[in-house]
Steps between C-alpha positions, in 0.01 A plus 500: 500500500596833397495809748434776388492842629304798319633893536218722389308755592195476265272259622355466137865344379470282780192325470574451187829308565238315735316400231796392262620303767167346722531198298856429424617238810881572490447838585409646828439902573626498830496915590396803322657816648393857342880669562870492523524492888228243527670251259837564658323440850361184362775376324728494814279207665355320187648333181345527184636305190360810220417859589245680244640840591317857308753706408345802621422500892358785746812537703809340273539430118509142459873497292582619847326199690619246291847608560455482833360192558789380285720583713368272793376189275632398196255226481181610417380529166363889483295629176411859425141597431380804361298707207859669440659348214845747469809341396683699770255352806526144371868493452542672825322238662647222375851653625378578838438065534194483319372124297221611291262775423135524374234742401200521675312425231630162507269210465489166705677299306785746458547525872494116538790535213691764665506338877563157362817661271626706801471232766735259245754770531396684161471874420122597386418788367135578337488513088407863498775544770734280340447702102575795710790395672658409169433801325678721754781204436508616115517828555741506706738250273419734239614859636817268652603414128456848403838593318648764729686754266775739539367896330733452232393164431100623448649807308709275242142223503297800416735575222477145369156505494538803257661283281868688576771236442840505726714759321177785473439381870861614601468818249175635692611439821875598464630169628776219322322203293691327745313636757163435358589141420584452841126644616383253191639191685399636854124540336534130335646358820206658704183380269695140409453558159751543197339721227364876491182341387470297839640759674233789415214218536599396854498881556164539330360223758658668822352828412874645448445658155 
């Protein structure tokens, strides 16, 4: 039998985790505390196997109760639940010691899904939660492989998108061919490519030119 132990203040999410769960017999709701300091309270005489903790409490943010009840049992299983689906709360969570993390407007069979993926030792986050998570991912990758340029550098890439070759590069901008060769490698070095064409299209895509 599974304990578990329900964080919320809105008595409307919890009866209906009481109604996901009434007829599931490996799960047992064994406490429902409305705050923070309640759950803390509670938690320092009773076990519980899964905590069903809402991110957003009356007297502490839950990021910050999850972290702390990290810190005094690495055992339990703890899942975030919330209407807030922000890439910045769920990863936050999931740093601070958090297993899982599901939208309120979860259905029964989802929360079956989630507690039996969590309790196995697996990370669950909801699909919508999940999509989001993974977008924030790709944007991030993408503004990391962003091609960071020196001023000359965009100066001679503007030229080339002109349609300037090396010698009229180094004429306009009073600089050796050498010079502007050199910049040409840099630039073909930094987009890992080895034409102009490739060069100016890799540009196009990053918004450079």
């Amino acid at each position: 039998m599974r304990k578990v132990f329900i964080i919320d203040d809105h008595p409307l999410v919890e009866d209906g985790i009481r109604s996901m769960l009434r007829d599931e017999p490996s799960v047992e709701i064994i406490a429902v505390c409305k705050s923070a300091g309640e759950a803390l309270t509670f938690l320092e005489r009773e076990q519980a196997d899964l905590i069903l903790l809402d991110i957003n409490l009356p007297d502490m943010d839950g990021l910050t109760l999850c972290e702390k009840i990290r810190q005094s049992n690495q055992q339990v299983k703890i899942i975030g639940l919330t209407s807030v689906n922000e890439a910045g709360i769920i990863t936050g969570f999931l740093q601070r010691g958090g297993n899982g993390y599901l939208l309120k407007s979860m259905d029964r069979q989802e929360l079956l899904n989630a507690i039996e993926k969590v309790m196995a030792g697996k990370i669950h986050l909801s699909e919508a939660a999940n999509e989001n998570v993974l977008r924030q991912y790709q944007q991030i990758n993408a503004a990391e492989n962003l091609s960071v340029l020196t001023r000359r550098e965009k100066q001679i890439l503007h030229l080339l998108a002109e349609g300037m070759n090396g010698p009229e590069i180094a004429e306009k901008l009073f600089l050796s061919p050498l010079t502007i060769e050199t910049h040409r490698k840099n630039l073909f070095r930094k987009f890992d490519v080895h034409s102009i064409q490739s060069l100016l299209k890799k540009a196009r895509e990053q918004k450079l030119i």
